[in-house]
Short mmCIF file of N, CA and C in Angstrom, two decimals:
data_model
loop_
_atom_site.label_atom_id
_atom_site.label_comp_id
_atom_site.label_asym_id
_atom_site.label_seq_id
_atom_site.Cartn_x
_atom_site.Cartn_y
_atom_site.Cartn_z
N UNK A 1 9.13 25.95 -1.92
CA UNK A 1 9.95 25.10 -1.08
C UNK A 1 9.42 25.11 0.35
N UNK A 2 8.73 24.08 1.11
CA UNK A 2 8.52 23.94 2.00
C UNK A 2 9.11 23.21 3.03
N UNK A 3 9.42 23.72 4.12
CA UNK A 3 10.17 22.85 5.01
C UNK A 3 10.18 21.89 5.11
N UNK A 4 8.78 21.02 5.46
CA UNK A 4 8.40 19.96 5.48
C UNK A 4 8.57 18.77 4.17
N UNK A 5 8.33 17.81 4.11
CA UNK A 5 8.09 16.98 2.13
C UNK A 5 7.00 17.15 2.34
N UNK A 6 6.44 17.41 1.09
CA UNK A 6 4.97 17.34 0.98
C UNK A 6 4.14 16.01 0.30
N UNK A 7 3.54 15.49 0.60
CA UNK A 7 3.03 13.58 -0.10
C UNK A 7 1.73 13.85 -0.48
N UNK A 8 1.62 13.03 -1.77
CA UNK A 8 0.21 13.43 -1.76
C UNK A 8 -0.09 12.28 -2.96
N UNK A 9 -1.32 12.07 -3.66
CA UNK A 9 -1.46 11.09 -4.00
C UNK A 9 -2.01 9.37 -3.96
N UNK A 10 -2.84 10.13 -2.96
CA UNK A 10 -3.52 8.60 -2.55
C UNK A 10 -5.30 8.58 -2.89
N UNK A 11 -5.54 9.60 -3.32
CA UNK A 11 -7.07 9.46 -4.11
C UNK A 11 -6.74 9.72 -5.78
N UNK A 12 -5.73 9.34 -6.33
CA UNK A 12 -5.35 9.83 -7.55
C UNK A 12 -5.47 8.07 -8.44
N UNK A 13 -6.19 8.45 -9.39
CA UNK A 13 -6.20 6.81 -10.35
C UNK A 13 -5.71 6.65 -11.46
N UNK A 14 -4.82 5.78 -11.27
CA UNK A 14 -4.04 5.02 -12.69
C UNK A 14 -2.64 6.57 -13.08
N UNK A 15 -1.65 6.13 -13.50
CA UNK A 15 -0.50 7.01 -13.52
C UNK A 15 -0.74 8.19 -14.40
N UNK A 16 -1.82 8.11 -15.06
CA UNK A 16 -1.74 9.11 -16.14
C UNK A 16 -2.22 10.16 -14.94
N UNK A 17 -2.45 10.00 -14.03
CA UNK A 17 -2.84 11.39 -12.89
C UNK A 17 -1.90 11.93 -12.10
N UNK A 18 -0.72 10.85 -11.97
CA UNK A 18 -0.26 11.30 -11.21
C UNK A 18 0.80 12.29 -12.27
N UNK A 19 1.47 12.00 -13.49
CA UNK A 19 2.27 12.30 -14.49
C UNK A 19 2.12 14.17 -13.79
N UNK A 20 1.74 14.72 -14.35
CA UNK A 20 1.40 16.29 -13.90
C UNK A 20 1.95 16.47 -12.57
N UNK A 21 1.72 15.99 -11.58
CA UNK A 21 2.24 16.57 -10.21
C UNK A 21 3.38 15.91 -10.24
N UNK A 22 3.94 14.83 -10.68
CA UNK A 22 5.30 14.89 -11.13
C UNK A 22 6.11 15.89 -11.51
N UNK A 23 5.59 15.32 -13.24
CA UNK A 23 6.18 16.75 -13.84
C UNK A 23 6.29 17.95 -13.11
N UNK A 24 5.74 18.03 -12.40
CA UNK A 24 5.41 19.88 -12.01
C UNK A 24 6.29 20.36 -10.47
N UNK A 25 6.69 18.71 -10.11
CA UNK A 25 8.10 18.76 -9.07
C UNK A 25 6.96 19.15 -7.44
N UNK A 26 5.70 19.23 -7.76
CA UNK A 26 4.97 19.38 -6.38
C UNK A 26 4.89 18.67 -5.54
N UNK A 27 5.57 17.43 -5.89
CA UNK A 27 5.71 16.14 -4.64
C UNK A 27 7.24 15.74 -4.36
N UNK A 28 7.57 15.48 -2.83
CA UNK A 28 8.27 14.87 -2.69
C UNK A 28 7.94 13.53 -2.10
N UNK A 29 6.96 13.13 -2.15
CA UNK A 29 6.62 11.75 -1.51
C UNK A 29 5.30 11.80 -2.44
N UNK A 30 5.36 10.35 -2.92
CA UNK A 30 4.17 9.91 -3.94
C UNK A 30 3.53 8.83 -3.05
N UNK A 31 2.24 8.85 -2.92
CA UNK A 31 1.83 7.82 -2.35
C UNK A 31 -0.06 7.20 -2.68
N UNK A 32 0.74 6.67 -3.66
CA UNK A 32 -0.39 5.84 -4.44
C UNK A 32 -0.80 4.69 -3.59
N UNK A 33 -2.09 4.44 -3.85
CA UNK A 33 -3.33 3.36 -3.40
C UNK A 33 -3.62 2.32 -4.37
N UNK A 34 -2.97 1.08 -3.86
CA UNK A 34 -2.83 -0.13 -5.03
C UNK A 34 -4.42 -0.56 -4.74
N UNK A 35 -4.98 -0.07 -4.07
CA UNK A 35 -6.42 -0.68 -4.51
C UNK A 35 -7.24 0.34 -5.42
N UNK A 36 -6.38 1.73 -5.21
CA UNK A 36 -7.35 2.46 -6.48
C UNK A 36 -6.58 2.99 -7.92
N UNK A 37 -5.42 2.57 -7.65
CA UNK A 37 -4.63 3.04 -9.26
C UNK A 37 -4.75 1.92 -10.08
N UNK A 38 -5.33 1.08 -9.65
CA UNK A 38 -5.24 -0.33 -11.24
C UNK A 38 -4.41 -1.34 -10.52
N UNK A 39 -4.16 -1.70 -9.25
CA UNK A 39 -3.12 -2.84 -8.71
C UNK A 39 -1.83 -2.54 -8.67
N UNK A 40 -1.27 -3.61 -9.03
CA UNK A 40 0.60 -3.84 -8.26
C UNK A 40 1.13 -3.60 -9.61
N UNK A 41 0.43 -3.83 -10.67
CA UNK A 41 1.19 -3.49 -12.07
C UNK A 41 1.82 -1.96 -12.16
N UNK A 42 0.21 -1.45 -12.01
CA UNK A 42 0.22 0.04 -12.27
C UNK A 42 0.66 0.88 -11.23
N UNK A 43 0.75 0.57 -9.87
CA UNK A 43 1.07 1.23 -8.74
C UNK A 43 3.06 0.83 -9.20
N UNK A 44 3.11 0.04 -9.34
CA UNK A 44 4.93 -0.19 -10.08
C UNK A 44 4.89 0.68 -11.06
N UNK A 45 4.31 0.88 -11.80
CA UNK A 45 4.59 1.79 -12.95
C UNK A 45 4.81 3.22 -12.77
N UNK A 46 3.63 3.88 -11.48
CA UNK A 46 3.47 4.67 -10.80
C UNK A 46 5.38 5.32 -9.85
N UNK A 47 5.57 4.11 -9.16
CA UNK A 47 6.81 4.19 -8.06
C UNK A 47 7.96 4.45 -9.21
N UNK A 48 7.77 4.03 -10.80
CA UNK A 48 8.99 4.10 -11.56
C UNK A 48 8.87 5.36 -12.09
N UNK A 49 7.79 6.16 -12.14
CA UNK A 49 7.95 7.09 -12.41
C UNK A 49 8.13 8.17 -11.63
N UNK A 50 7.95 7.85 -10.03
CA UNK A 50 8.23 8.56 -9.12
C UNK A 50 10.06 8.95 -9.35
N UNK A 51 10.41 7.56 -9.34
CA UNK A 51 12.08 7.37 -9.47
C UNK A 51 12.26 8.39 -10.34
N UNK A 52 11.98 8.42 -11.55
CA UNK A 52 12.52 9.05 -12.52
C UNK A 52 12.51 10.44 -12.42
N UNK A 53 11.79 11.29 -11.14
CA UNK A 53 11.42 12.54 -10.83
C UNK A 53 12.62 12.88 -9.51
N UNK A 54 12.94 11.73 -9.15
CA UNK A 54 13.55 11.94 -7.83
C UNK A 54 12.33 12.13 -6.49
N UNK A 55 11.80 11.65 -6.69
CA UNK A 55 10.18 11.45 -5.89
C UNK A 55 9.99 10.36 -4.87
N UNK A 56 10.03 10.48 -3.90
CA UNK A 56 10.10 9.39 -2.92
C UNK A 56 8.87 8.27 -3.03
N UNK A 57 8.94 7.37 -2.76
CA UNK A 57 7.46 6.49 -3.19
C UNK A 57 7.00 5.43 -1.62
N UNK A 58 5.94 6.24 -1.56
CA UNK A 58 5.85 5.52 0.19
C UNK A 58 4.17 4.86 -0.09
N UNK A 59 3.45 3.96 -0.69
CA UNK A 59 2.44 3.42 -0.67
C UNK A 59 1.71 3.42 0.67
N UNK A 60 0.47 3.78 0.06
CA UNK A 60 -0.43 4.15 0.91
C UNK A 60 -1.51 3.07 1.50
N UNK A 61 -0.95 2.52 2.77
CA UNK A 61 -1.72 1.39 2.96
C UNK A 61 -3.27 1.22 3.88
N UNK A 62 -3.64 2.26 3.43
CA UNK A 62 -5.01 2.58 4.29
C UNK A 62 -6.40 1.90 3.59
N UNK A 63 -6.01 0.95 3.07
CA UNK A 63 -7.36 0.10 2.70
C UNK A 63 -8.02 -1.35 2.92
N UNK A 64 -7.18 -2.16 2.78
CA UNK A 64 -7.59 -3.35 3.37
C UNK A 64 -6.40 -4.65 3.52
N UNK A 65 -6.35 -5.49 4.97
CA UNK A 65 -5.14 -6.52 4.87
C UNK A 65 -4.41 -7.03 3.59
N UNK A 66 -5.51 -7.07 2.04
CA UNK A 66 -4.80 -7.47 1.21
C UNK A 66 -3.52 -6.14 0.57
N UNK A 67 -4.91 -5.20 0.30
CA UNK A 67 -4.24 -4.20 0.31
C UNK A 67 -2.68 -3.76 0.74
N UNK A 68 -2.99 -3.69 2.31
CA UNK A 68 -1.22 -3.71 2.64
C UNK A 68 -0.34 -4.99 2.07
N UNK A 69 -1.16 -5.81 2.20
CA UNK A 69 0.11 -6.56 2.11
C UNK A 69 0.43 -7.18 0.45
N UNK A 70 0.06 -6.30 -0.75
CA UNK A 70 0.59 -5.57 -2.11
C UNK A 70 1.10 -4.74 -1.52
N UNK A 71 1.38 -3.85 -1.05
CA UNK A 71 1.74 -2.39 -0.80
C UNK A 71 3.26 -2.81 -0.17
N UNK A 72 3.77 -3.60 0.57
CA UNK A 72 4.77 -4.53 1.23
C UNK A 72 5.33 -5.06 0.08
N UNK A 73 4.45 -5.44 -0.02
CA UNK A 73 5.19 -6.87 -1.55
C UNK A 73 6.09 -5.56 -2.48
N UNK A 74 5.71 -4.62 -2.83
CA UNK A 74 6.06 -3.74 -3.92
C UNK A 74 6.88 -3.08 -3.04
N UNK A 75 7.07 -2.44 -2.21
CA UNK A 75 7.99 -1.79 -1.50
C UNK A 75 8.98 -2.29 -1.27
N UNK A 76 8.79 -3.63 -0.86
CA UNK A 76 10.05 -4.24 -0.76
C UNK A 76 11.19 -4.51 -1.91
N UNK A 77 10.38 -4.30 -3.27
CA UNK A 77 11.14 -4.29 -4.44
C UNK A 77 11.67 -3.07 -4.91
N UNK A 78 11.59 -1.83 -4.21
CA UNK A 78 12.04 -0.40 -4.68
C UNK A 78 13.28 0.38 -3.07
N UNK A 79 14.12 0.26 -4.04
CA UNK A 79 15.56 -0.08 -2.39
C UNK A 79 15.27 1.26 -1.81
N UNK A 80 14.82 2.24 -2.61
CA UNK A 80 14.57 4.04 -1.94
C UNK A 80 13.54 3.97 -1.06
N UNK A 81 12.45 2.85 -0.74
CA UNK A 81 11.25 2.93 -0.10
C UNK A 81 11.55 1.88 1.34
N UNK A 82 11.22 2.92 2.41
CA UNK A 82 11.61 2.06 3.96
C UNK A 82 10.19 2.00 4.69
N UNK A 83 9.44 2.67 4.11
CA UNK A 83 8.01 2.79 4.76
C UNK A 83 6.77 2.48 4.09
N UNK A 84 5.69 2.32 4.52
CA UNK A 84 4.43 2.44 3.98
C UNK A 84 3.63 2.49 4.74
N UNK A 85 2.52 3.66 4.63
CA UNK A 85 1.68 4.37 5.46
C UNK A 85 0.53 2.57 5.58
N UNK A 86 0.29 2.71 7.32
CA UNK A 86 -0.67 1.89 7.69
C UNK A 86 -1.23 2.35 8.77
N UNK A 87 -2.84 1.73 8.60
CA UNK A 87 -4.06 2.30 9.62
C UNK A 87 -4.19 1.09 10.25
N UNK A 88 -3.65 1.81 11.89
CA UNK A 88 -3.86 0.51 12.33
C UNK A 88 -5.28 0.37 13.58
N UNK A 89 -5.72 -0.38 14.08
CA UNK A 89 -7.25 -0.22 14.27
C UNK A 89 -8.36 -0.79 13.46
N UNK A 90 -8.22 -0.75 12.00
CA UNK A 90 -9.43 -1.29 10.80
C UNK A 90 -9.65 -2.53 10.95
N UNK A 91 -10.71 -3.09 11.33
CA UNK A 91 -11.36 -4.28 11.38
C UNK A 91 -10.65 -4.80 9.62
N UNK A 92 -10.53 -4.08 8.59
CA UNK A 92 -10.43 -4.43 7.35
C UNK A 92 -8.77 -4.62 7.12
N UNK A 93 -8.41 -4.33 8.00
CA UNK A 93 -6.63 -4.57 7.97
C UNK A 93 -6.52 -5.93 9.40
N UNK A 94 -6.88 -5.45 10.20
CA UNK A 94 -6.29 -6.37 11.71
C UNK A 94 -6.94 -7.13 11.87
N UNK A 95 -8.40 -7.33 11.06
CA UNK A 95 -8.78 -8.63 11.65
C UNK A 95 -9.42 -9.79 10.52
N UNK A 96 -9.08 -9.53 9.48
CA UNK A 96 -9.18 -10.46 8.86
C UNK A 96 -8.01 -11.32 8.10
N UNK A 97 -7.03 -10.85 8.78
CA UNK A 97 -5.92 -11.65 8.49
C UNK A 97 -5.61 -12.56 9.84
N UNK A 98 -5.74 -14.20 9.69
CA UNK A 98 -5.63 -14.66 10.68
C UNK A 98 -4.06 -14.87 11.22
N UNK A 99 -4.11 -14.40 12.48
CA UNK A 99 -2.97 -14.07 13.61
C UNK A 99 -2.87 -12.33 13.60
N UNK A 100 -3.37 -11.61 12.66
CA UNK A 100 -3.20 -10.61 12.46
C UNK A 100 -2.04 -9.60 12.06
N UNK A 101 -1.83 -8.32 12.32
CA UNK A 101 -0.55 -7.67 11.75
C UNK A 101 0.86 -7.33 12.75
N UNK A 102 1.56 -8.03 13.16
CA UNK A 102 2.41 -7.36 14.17
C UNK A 102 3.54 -6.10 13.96
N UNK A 103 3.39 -5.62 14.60
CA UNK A 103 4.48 -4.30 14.84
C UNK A 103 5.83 -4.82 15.76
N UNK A 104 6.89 -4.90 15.36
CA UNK A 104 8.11 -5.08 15.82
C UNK A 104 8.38 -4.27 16.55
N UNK A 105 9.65 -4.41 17.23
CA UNK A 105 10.16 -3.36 18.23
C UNK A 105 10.04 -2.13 17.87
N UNK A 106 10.63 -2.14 16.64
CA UNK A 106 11.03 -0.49 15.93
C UNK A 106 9.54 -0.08 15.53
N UNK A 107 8.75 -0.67 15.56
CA UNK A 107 7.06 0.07 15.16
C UNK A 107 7.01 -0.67 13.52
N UNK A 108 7.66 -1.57 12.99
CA UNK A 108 7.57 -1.75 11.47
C UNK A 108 6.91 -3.19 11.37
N UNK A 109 5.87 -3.42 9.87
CA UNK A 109 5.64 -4.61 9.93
C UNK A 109 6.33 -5.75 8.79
N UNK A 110 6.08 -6.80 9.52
CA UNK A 110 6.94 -7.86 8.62
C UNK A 110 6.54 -8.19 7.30
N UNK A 111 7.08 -7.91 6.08
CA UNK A 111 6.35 -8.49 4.97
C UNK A 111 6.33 -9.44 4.66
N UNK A 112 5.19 -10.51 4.19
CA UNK A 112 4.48 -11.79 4.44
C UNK A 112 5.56 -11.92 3.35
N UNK A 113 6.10 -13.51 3.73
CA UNK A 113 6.95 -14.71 3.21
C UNK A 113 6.28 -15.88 2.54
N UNK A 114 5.27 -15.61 2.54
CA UNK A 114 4.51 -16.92 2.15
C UNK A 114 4.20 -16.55 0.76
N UNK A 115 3.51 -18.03 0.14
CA UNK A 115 3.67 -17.55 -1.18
C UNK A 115 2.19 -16.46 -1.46
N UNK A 116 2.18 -15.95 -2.78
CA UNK A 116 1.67 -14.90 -3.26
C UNK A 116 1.85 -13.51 -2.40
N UNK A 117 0.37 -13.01 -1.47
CA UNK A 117 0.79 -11.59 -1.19
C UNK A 117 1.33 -12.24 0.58
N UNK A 118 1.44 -13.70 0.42
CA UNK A 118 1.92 -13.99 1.98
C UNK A 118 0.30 -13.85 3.33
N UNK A 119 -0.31 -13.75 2.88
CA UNK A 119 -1.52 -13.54 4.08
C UNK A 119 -2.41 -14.48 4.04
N UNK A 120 -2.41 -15.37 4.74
CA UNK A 120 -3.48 -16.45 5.66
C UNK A 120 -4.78 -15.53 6.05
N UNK A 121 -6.05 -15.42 5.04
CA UNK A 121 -6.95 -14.73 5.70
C UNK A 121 -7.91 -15.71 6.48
N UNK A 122 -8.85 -14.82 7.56
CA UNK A 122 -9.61 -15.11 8.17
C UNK A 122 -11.24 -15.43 7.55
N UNK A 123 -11.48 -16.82 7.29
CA UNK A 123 -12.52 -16.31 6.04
C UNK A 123 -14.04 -16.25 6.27
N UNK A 124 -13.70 -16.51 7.77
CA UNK A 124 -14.73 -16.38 9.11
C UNK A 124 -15.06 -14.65 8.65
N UNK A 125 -13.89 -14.36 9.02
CA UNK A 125 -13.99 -12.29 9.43
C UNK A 125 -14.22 -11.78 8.01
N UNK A 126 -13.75 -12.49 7.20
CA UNK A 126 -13.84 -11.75 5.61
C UNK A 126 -15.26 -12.23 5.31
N UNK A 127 -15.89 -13.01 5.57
CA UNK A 127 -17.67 -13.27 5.28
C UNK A 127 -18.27 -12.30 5.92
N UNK A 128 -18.01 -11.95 7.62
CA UNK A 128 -18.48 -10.73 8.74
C UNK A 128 -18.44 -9.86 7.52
N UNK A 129 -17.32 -9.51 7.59
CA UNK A 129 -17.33 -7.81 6.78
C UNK A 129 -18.04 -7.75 5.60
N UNK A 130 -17.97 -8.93 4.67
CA UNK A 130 -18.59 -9.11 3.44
C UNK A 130 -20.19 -8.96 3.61
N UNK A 131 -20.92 -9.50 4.68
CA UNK A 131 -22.09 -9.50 4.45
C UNK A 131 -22.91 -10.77 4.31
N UNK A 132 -21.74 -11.82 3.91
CA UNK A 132 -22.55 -12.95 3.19
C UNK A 132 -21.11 -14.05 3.58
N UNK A 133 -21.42 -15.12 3.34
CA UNK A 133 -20.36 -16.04 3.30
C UNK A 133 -19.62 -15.96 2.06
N UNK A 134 -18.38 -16.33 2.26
CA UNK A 134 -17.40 -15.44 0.94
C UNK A 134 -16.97 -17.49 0.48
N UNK A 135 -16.65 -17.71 -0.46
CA UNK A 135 -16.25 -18.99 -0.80
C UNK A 135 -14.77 -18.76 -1.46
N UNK A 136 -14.09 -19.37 -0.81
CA UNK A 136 -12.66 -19.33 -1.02
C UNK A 136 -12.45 -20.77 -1.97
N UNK A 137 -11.23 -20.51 -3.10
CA UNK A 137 -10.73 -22.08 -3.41
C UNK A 137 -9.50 -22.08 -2.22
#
């Protein structure tokens, strides 16, 4: 029992990894990476089994604008989850989403309303980072 919650779970792939540190009650905060557990399917599958542990489920949004903004989309569907970890600074989060990410008064960001994951990318900045010109439909 540690004072603190302890979170852990963000280099862990697909649920069959996380199952064990479940089971084993060593987490109180689960925080899976929808770009490395298998997507929004399996990262849901992941947060339901958090539930079922009594396991807090805070998605880990340290990978890229799309990234967070799955990580939003799914959070917003699990009523126990008020947060999700974000790096803010990454050319791969702040600047290839055009207008970029805002932080509200309270420090929180808005989850995109638009349709699919809601994000207008930059396809200028997403070719930069890519290397090459990226072709969008």
């Amino acid at each position: 029992n540690a004072p603190l919650p302890i979170s852990g779970g963000e280099v862990l792939t697909r649920r069959q990894a996380f199952r064990p540190w479940l089971e084993a009650g060593a987490l109180d905060i689960v925080q899976p990476d929808v770009t490395k557990v298998g997507g929004i399917s399996e990262e849901r599958r992941i947060a339901w089994m958090a539930q079922e542990h009594g396991v807090r489920f805070i998605p880990h949004g340290w990978n890229t604008a799309v990234g967070l903004a799955a990580d939003l989309q799914l959070a917003s569907a699990f009523p126990g989850t008020d947060l999700v970890e974000y790096l803010s600074g990454s050319p791969y989060i702040d600047e290839i989403v055009a207008g970029g990410w805002r932080l509200d008064e309270e420090g929180m960001l808005a989850i995109p309303a638009r349709p699919g994951l809601g994000l207008d990318l930059d396809w200028d900045r997403v070719s930069h980072y890519a290397g090459e010109r990226v072709r969008h439909l």
